[in-house]
Coordinates of C-alpha atoms and ligand atoms in Angstrom, one line a residue:
X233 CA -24.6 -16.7 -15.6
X234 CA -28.2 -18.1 -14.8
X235 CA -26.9 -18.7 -11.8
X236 CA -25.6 -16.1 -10.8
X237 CA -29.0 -13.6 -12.0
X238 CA -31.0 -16.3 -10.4
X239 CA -29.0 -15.5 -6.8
X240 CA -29.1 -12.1 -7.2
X241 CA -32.8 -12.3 -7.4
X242 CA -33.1 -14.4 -4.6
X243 CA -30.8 -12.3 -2.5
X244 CA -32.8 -9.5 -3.4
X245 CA -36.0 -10.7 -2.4
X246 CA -35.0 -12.1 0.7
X247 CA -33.4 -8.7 1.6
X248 CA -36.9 -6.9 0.8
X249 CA -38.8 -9.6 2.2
X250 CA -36.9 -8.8 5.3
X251 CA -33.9 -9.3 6.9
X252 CA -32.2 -7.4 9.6
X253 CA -29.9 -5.0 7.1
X254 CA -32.3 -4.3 4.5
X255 CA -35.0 -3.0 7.8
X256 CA -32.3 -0.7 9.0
X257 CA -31.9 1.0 5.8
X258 CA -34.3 4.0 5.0
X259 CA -34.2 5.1 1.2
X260 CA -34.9 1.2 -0.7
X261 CA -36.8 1.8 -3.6
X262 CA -37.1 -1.6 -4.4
X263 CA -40.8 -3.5 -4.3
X264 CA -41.6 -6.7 -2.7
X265 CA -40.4 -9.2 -4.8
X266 CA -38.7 -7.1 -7.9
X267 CA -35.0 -6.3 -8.6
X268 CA -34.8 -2.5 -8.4
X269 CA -31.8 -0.6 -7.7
X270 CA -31.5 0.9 -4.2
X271 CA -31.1 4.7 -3.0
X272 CA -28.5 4.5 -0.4
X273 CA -25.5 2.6 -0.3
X274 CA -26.7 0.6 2.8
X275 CA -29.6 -0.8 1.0
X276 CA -27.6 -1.6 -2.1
X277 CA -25.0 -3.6 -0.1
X278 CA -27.5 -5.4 1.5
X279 CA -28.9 -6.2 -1.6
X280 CA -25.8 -8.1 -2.7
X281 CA -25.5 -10.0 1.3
X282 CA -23.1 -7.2 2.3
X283 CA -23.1 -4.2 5.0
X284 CA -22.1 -0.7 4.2
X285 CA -21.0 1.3 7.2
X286 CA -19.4 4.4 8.2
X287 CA -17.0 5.3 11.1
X288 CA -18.7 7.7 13.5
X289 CA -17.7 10.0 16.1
X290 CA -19.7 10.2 19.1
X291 CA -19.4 14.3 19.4
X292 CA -21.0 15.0 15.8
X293 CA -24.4 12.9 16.6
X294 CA -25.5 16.5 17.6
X295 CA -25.4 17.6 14.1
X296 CA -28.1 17.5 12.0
X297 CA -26.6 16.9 8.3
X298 CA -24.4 14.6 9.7
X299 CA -26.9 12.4 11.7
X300 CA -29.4 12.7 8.6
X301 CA -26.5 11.5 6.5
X302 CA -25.7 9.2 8.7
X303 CA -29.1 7.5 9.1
X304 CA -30.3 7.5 5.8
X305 CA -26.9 6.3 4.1
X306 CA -25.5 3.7 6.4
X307 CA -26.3 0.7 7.8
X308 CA -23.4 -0.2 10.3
X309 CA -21.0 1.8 12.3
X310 CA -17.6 1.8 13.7
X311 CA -16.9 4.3 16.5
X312 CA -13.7 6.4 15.6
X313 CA -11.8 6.5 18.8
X314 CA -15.1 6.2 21.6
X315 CA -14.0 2.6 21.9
X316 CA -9.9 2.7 21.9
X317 CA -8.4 1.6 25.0
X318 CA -7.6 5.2 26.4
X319 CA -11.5 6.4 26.3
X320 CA -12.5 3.3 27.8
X321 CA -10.2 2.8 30.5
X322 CA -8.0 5.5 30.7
X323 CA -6.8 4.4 34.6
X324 CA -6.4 1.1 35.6
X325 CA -10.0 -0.7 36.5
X326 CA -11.9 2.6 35.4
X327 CA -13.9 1.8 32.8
X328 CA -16.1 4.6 31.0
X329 CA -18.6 3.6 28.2
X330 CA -20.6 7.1 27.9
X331 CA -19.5 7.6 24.9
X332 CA -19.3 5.3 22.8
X333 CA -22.7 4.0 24.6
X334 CA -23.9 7.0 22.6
X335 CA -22.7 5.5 19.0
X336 CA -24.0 1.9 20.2
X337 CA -27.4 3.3 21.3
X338 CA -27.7 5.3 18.0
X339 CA -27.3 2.5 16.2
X340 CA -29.3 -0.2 17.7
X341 CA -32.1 2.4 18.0
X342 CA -31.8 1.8 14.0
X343 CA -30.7 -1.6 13.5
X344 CA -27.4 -0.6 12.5
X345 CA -24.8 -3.0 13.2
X346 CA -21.9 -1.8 15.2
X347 CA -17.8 -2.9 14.2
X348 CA -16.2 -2.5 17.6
X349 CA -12.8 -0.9 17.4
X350 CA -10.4 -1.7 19.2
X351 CA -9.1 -3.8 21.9
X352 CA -5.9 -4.3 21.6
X353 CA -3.8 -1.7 19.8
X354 CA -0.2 0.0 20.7
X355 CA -1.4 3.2 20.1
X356 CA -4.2 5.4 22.0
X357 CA -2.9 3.6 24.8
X358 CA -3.0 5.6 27.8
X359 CA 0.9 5.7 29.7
X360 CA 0.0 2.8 32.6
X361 CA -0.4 0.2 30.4
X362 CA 3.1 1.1 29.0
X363 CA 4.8 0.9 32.6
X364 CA 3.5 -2.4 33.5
X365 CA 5.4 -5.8 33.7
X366 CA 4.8 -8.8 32.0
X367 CA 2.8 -10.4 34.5
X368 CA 0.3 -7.5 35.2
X369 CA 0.3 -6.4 31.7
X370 CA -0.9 -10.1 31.0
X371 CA -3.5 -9.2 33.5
X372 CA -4.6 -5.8 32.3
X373 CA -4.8 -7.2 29.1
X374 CA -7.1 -10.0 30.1
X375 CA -9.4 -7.5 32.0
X376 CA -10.1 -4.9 29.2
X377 CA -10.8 -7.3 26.8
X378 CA -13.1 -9.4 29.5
X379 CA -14.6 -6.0 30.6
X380 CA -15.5 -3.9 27.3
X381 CA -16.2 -7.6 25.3
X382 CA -18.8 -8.4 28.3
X383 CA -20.2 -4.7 28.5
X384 CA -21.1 -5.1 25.2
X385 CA -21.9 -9.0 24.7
X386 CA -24.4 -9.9 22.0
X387 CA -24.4 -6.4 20.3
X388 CA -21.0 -6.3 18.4
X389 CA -21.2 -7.7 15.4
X390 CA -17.4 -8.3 14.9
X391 CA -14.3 -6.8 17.1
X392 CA -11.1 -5.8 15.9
X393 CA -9.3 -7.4 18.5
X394 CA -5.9 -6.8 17.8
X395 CA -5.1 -3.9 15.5
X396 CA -2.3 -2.8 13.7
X397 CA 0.7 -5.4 14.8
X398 CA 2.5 -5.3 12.4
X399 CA 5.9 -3.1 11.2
X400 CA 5.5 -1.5 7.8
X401 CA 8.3 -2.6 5.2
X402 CA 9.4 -5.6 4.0
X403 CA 10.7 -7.3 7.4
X404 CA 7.4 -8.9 8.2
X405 CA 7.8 -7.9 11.8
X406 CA 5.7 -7.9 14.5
X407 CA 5.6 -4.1 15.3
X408 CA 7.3 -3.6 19.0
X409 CA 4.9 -2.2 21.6
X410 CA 4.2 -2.8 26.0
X411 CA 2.6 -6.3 24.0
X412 CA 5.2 -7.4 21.7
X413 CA 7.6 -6.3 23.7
X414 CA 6.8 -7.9 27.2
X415 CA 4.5 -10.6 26.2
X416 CA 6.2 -12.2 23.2
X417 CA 4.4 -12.1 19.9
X418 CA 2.1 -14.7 21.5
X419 CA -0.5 -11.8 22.6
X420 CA -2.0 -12.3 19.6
X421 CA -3.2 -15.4 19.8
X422 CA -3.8 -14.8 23.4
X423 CA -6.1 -11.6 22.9
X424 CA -8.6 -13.6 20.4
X425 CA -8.8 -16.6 22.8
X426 CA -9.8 -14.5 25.6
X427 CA -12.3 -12.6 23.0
X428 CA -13.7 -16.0 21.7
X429 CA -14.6 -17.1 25.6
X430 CA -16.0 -14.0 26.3
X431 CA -18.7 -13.3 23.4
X432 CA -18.4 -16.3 21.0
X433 CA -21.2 -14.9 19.1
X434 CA -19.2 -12.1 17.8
X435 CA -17.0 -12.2 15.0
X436 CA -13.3 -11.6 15.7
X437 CA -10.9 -9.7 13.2
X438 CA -7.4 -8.9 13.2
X439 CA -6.9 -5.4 11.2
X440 CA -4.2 -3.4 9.7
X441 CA -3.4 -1.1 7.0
X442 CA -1.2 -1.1 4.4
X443 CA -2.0 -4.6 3.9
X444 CA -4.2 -3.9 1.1
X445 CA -2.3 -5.9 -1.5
X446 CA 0.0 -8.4 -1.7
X447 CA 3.3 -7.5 -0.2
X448 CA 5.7 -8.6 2.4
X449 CA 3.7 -6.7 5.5
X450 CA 0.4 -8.2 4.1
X451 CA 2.0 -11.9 3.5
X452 CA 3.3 -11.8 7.2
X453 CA 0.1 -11.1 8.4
X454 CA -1.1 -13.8 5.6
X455 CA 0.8 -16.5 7.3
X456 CA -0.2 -15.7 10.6
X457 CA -3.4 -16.2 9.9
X458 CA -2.8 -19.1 8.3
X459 CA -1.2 -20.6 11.1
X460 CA -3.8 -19.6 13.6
X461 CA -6.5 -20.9 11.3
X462 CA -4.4 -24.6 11.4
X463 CA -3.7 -24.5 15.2
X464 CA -7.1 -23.7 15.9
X465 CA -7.2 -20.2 16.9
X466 CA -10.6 -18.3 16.9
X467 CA -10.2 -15.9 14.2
X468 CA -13.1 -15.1 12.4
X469 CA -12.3 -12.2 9.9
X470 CA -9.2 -9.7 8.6
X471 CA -9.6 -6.3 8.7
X472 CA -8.1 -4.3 5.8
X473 CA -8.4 -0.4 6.4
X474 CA -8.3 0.9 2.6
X475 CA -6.4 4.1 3.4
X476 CA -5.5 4.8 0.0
X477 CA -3.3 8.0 -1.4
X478 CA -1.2 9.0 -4.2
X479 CA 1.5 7.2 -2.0
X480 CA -0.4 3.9 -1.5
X481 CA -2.9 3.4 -4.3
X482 CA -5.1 1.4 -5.0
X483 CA -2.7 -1.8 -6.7
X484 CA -4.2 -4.1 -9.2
X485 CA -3.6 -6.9 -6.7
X486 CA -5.9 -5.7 -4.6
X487 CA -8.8 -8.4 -5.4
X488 CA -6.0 -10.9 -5.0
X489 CA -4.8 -10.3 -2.4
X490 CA -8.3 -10.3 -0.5
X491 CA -9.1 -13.7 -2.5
X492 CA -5.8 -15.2 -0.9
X493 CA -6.8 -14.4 2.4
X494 CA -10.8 -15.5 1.7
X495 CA -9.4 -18.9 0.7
X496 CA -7.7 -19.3 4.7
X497 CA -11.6 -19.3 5.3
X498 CA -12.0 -15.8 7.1
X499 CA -14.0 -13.3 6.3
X500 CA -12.9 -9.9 4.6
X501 CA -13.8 -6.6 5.6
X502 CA -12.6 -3.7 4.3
X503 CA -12.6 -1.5 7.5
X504 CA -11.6 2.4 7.5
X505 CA -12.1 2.7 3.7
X506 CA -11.0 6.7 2.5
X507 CA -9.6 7.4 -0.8
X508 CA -7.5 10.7 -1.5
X509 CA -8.6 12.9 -4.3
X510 CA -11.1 14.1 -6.0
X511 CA -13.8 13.5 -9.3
X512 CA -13.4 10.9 -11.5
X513 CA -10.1 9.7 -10.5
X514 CA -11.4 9.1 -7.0
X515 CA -14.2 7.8 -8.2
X516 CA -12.7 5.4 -10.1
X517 CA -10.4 4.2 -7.6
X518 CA -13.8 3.8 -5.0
X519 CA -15.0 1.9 -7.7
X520 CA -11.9 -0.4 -7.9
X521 CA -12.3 -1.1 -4.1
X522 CA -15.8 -1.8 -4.3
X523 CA -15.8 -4.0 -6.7
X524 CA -12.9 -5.7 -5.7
X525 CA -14.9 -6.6 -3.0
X526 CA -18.1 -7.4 -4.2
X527 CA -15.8 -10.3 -6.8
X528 CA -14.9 -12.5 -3.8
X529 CA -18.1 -14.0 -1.9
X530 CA -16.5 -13.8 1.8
X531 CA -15.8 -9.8 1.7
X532 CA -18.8 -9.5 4.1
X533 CA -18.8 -5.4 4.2
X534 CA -16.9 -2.1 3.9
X535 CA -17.4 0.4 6.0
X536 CA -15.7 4.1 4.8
X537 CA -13.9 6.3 7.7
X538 CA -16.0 9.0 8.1
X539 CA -19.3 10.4 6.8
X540 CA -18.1 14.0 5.5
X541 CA -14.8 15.3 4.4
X542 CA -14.6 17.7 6.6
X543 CA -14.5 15.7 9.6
X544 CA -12.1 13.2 8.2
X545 CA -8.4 12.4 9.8
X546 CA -7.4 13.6 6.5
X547 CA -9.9 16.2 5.9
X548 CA -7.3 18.2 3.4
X549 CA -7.1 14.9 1.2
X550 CA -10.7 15.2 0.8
X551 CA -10.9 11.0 0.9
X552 CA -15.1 10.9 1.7
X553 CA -18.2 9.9 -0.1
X554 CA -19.8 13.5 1.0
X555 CA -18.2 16.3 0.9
X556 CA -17.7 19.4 3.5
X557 CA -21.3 20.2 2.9
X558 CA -22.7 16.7 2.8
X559 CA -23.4 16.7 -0.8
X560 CA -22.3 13.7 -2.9
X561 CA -19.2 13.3 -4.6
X562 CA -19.0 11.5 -7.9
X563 CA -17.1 8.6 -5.8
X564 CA -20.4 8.2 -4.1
X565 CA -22.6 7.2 -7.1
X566 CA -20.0 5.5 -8.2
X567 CA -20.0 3.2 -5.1
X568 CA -23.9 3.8 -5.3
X569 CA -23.1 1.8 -9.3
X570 CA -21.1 -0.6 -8.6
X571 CA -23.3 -2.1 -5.2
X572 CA -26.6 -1.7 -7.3
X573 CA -25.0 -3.6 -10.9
X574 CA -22.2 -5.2 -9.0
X575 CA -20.7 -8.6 -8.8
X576 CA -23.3 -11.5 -8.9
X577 CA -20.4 -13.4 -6.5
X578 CA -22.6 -15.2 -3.6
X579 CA -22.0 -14.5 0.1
X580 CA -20.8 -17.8 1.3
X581 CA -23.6 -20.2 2.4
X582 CA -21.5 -23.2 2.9
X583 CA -17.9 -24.2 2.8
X584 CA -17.0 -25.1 -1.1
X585 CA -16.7 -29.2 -1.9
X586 CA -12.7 -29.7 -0.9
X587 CA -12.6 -32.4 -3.8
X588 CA -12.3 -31.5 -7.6
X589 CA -14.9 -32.7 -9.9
X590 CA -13.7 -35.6 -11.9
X591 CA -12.5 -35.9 -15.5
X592 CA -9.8 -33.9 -17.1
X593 CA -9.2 -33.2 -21.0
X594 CA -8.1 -30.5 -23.8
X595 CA -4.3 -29.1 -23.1
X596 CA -3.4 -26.0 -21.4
X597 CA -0.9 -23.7 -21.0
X598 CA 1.5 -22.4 -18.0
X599 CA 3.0 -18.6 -18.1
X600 CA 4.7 -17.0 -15.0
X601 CA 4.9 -13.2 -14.2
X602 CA 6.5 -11.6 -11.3
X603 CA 4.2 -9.3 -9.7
X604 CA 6.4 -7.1 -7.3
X605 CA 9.9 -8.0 -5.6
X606 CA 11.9 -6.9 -3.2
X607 CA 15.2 -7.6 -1.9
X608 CA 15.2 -11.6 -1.0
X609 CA 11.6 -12.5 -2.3
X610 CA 9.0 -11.9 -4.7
X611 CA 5.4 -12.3 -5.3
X612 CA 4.3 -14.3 -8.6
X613 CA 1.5 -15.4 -10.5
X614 CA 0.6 -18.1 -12.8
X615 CA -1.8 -17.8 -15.7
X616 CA -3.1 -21.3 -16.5
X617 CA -5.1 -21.0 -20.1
X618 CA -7.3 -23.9 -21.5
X619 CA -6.3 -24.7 -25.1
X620 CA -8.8 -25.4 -28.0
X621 CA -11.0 -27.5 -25.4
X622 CA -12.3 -27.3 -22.2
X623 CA -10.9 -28.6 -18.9
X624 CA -11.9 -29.8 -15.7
X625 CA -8.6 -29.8 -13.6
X626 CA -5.0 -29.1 -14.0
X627 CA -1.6 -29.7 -13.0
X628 CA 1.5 -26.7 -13.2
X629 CA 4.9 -27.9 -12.0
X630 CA 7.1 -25.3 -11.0
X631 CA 10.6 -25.7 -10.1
X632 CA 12.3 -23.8 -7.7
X633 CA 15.6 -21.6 -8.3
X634 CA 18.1 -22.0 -5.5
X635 CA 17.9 -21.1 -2.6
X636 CA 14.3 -20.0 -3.1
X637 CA 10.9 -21.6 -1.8
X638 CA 7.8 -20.5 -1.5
X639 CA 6.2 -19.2 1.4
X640 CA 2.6 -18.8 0.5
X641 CA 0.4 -20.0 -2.1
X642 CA -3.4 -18.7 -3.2
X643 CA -5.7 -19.7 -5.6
X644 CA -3.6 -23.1 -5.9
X645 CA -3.2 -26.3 -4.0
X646 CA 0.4 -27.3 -3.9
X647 CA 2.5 -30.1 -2.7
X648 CA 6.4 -29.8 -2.7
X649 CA 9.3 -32.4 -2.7
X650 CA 12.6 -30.6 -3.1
X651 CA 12.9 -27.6 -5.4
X652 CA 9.9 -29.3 -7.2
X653 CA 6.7 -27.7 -6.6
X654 CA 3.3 -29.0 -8.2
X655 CA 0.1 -26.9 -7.9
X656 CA -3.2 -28.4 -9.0
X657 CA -6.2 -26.0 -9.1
X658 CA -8.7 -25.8 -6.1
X659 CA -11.8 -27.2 -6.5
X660 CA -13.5 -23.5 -7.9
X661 CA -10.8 -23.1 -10.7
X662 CA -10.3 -26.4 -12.4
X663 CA -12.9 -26.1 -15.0
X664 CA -11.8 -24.0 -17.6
X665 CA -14.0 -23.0 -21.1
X666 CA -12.0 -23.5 -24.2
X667 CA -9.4 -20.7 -24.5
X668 CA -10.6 -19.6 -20.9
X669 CA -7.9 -18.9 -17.7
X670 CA -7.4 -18.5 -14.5
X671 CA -4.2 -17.9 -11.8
X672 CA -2.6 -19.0 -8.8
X673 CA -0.3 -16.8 -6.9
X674 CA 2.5 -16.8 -4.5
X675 CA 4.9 -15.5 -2.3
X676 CA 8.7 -16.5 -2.6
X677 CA 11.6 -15.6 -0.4
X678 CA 15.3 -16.7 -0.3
X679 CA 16.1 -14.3 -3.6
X680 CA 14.6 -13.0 -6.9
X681 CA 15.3 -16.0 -9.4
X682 CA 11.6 -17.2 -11.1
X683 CA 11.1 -20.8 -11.0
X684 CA 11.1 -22.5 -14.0
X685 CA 7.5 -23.2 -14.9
X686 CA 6.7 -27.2 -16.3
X687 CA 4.2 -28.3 -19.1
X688 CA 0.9 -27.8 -17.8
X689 CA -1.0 -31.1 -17.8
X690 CA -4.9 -31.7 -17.1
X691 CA -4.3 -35.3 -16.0
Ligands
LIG982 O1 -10.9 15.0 21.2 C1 -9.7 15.6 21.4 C2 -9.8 17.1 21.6 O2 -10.5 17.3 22.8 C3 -8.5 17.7 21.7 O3 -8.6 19.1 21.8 C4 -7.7 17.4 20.5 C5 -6.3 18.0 20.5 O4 -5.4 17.3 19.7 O5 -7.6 16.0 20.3 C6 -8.8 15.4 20.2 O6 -8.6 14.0 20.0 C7 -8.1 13.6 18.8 C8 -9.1 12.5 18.3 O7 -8.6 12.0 17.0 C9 -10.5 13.0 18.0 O8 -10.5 13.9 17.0 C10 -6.7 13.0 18.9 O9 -5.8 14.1 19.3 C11 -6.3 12.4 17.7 O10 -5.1 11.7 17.9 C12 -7.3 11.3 17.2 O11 -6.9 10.8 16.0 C13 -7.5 9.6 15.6 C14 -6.4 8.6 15.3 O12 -7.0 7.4 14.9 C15 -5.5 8.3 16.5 O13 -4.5 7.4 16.1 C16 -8.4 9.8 14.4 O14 -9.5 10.6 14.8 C17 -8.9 8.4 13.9 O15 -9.5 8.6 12.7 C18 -7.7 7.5 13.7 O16 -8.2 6.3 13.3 C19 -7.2 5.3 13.0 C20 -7.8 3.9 13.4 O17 -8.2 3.9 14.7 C21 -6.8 2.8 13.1 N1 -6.3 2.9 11.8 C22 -5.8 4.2 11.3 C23 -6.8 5.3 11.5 C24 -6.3 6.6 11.0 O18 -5.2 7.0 11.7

């Protein structure tokens, strides 16, 4: 806990002594050197290392309430659609940055930072792309991304390069599109290595929705991460857009889920935040996503999809921090809350140590819980619980039902020799206070039977 206050504090002063985020934001209250809370959300995020942004679109910058909002709120933005592939190059080798120029301008003119959006997407794709053949698809594809990356090199601070590839359901499918469809599912990987050689200083994302927590379309884009992060592609960071309604809520996996992807070594953003509803109940769900965030050190920013209700994609949800008229809602101080008291949880500085400290003693315990299933897999956790002492490392063997195996595995290090599977604890959860616990979590396919879960040992 000293710790933790005593990074706060630095974090704090550093960000009022001066660094690029906390300069952008108008409305700090906070004095050189003290702790206060902050007045807008971007100065509280940057109090705890993180951005706060906003999507934006280009023809409201000639509105007063909204710019003012805008400005005083927010210190990053996303352009809405001034950046999509059919604004920018809506004919072949035509490329058109007025507009979203505009949003660029705006922001550097306040040190903003600026998420662009996107390059490679299947929708707001204008028709020629779609009638191309592999071969000068391939080619198109290579040019937007050279051209837009290289109009604006050194000022995007991270790119969602491909967007949204990914079917909803429980197939884990690529989604089919001119991409998938004529260029194999190896696009992907093809799109971030042309984005890397073109402005290696910016960060590159992958981004999708309903990937929010852990489920079959968020493990598939799990593994793929996974197995672009051990093959060596450049991929920097994973989008996840937070468009939350009464039909996809806000799941208590949420954190999870984010922490699983955290431990491939990306970076999290939460991207096109909105939340349906209204009051308390929205607010609370805001507050969920927030903190959620805030808990796991390599959730670099959010940024919400829209400054005002009424501008909103789903304006009659009413999803916003600001209402029709730009006042706050209660989901805004809420947010406003939780980024001023939040989560002491340390932006990453340096990789964690890979080895576990030494030692091991006290007992502990192993219990299993399936999380959510579906037909031919299941997601799972493990709650490992220190007995009357403390511990320093442990050891769960799990043994798999037939047929089954796992896929994916988070908060754990496992090793597996036939149906036996043994997960020790990473190094950041080994060490346990008496009667204290922790989890591991993971992703099963091949049926629904749990595994039977071993003594836990802290040999
Ligand atoms: O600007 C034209 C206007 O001139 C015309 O009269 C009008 C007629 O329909 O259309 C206007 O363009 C619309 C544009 O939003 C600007 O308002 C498009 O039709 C409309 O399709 C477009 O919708 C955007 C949508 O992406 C398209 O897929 C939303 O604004 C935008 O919020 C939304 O954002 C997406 C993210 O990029 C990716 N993730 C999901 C998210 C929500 O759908």
């Amino acid at each position: 806990m000293g710790m933790q206050v005593l990074w706060r504090t630095a974090m704090r002063k550093a960000v009022v002594l001066g660094t690029a985020g906390a300069m952008a934001v108008g409305g700090m209250v906070a004095m050189a050197g003290t702790a206060e809370a902050a007045g807008t959300l971007g100065a509280a995020a940057a109090q705890q290392g993180r951005y706060f942004g906003t999507a934006v679109a280009n023809n409201r910058l000639a509105e007063t309430d909204y710019v003012n909002v805008l400005n005083t709120e927010f210190n990053s933005v996303t352009p809405e659609n001034e950046m999509k592939w059919d604004a920018l190059e809506p004919s072949r080798g035509s490329f058109n940055f007025t507009n979203a120029d505009k949003i660029v301008n705006h922001a550097k003119a306040r040190n903003m930072q600026v998420r662009g959006h996107t390059l490679v997407w299947h929708s707001q794709l204008p028709s020629w792309v779609g009638s191309l053949g592999a071969d000068e698809l391939r080619k198109a594809m290579t040019t937007h991304i050279t051209e837009v990356m290289t109009h604006w090199k050194g000022q995007i601070a991270a790119w969602d390069v491909v967007n949204e590839a990914f079917q909803d359901g429980t197939s884990g499918a690529r989604r089919n599109s001119p991409f998938q469809d004529k260029l194999g599912a190896g696009y992907i990987e093809e799109a971030f290595r042309i984005a890397r050689s073109v402005d290696p200083a910016a960060k590159l994302c992958y981004n999708d929705y309903n990937t929010d927590g852990i489920n079959a379309k968020s493990t598939a884009v799990y593994n793929m991460v996974k197995d672009f992060k051990a093959r060596g592609v450049p991929i920097d960071c994973v989008g996840f857009q937070g468009h939350f309604n009464s039909n996809s809520p806000v799941t208590a996996d949420f954190q999870q889920n984010l922490e699983r992807f955290a431990a491939l070594g990306v970076d999290i953003q939460i991207t096109e935040l909105d939340i349906e509803g209204s009051g308390s109940e929205q607010a609370a769900n805001y507050e969920k996503v927030v903190k959620g965030c805030l808990a796991v050190s390599r959730c670099t920013g959010i940024t919400v999809w829209g400054v005002t209700d009424k501008y909103s994609w789903r304006s009659s949800g009413t999803p916003l921090l600001f209402d029709g008229n730009y006042q706050k809602k209660p989901a805004y101080t809420a947010v406003l809350d939780v980024l001023n008291g939040g989560s002491t949880t340390p932006p990453p500085t340096s990789p964690p140590p890979t080895t576990p400290p030494p030692g091991g003693s006290g007992s502990c315990t192993a219990t299993f819980r399936t999380d959510s299933s579906w037909s031919g897999g299941y997601n799972g956790t493990v709650t490992v619980k220190a007995g009357s002492s403390a511990v320093t490392r442990w050891t769960v063997p799990l043994t798999m039902a037939s047929g089954t195996s796992i896929t994916a595995l988070w908060n754990g290090v496992h090793t597996t020799s036939g149906s036996t599977v043994t997960v020790k604890n990473q190094s950041w959860n080994g060490s346990l206070a008496a009667g204290a616990s922790t989890t591991f979590s993971f992703t099963v396919n091949g049926g629904n039977a749990a595994p039977a879960v071993g003594a836990c040992s802290t040999s």
